């Protein structure tokens, strides 16, 4: 009995002490520390940028032992929320930064480019037609902006009676915003369809549904190692001039290398192509700034390799100039 | 001041010195203060939470009266329409399906474990069930996508639903059911085991069969505890976020059949928190969603208490 009381008394004291220490530590973190305290650089946000940042953090860690990273994907919305709340050091953002976010202290640095592509299931009954003709902006708008169900036949003017199952993103993200902007509307909430969580979630949903159509960042639509579309998925070409034919200059979807070249040359429309940003709250502290500086200089060597598009040198220089 | 009252003065005082005696009293006094303040903290927590939610949601609730928010079906934050009915309906649908599946299974399982199972079976199964209750919800969600959604898709093919994808209220409900079964089962089993052995023996002595004992004595005795377990299960199911949002389809509409996609209150908060800061009232709208969630769980709890009082809850084993 007595030992029990003593134990609880001690436990309470220990708890009280640790929570006090915890508070002190927090204050230290939010205060501007100049030396690296051994705390990992925490990064969260866009799925689009996740594979790239993971690679960058590995390469940077190899060059700077003692620096640790904690990288998590959860959508651009979550990244922005986290960084503005001080929960993480850097956010990965896959859309333009909003005025309101800048007012709250968001400082964006453009680091590379990628694009969102539309994907269907590799077993899709009209796959040949889709590959031969692509889809026009109007056809995609009919799918994503209109909640009424439609058959693949009605969409393509053929006799197919299978329904189109449209998939969109549930978590707030840059990819959905890019698709919305491409289709001429404002925001993610204007897109209709079954909403699933995360970039991998959409890919998985379409991979399991022969009648599905969705959209993914190229990093999730194409296989990193083979360079072609992820098994079970097929990327839908965009019929850019709306002549219901896929012309030679519109055909660049076979491999990741092809589409990356098209994005770099501006042949793939923007949006859905867009710049990707690392965002800090206020000016980055020396540790963060050093990492971002490395990303904008030596780190650019890995952009091609991981399958992203480099920004023009002038843009990189501008971004470098904005670092403290 | 010694509120712990677990230090018998005749013990130890004879053994220890005066200093030790004083020290022990100081320690017990301090722990008394600590425990009192901790329990006060818990009591204060509920009004504090409610207050915070009210304050943060006030800008919306003062602009649009709560009843209108609750029955509004239009959700277009960009044009200032905040109708919560689809989310409330979605949450209720999913929870109702989950409980309809989970309560019978959990209750029968609890009766089996408490009354019929061999002690060895019970001791080996209990930790398993508790393990199930501790699996993170993201794992259940993933399992839902890989297993439940395809099954529901097969089922949907036989219906005339216009959502053949399998991402639906039914999937959400089934995943939730699997999540709350271990929870309700473990609690109910504890409650049943707490019924005094003498009652069982007395009833058996009157010539009752084992099932009659369960039906007429145990369930009656443990009724309030079982209702409490179900209410806790409801609260947990109603507030479950991740596992449900992974399989429910997240479409803002009033679901009309189990195969329709829907959107739940927790998913609304989780998907959009911190976004759209440029839209006035959006933040307040999410806080209102949290407030509605809180109020529904609270009123359900409160209702269950009233029911218990009406049926005259026997010795409340759950307390």
Short mmCIF file of C-alpha atoms in Angstrom, two decimals, chain B residues 8 20 31 119 129 133 135-136 141 153 173 179 191 274 292:
data_model
loop_
_atom_site.label_atom_id
_atom_site.label_comp_id
_atom_site.label_asym_id
_atom_site.label_seq_id
_atom_site.Cartn_x
_atom_site.Cartn_y
_atom_site.Cartn_z
CA UNK B 8 -2.50 3.06 8.87
CA UNK B 20 10.23 9.07 8.41
CA UNK B 31 -0.23 12.73 -3.60
CA UNK B 119 -10.77 -21.38 -19.23
CA UNK B 129 -8.98 -9.75 -28.90
CA UNK B 133 -8.53 -3.54 -30.34
CA UNK B 135 -4.35 -2.19 -34.16
CA UNK B 136 -3.94 1.31 -35.65
CA UNK B 141 -8.37 1.20 -43.56
CA UNK B 153 -18.02 -4.14 -55.33
CA UNK B 173 -19.67 0.27 -41.83
CA UNK B 179 -12.83 -2.31 -35.46
CA UNK B 191 -19.12 -7.11 -17.26
CA UNK B 274 -5.96 24.14 -42.37
CA UNK B 292 -21.74 18.66 -34.00
#
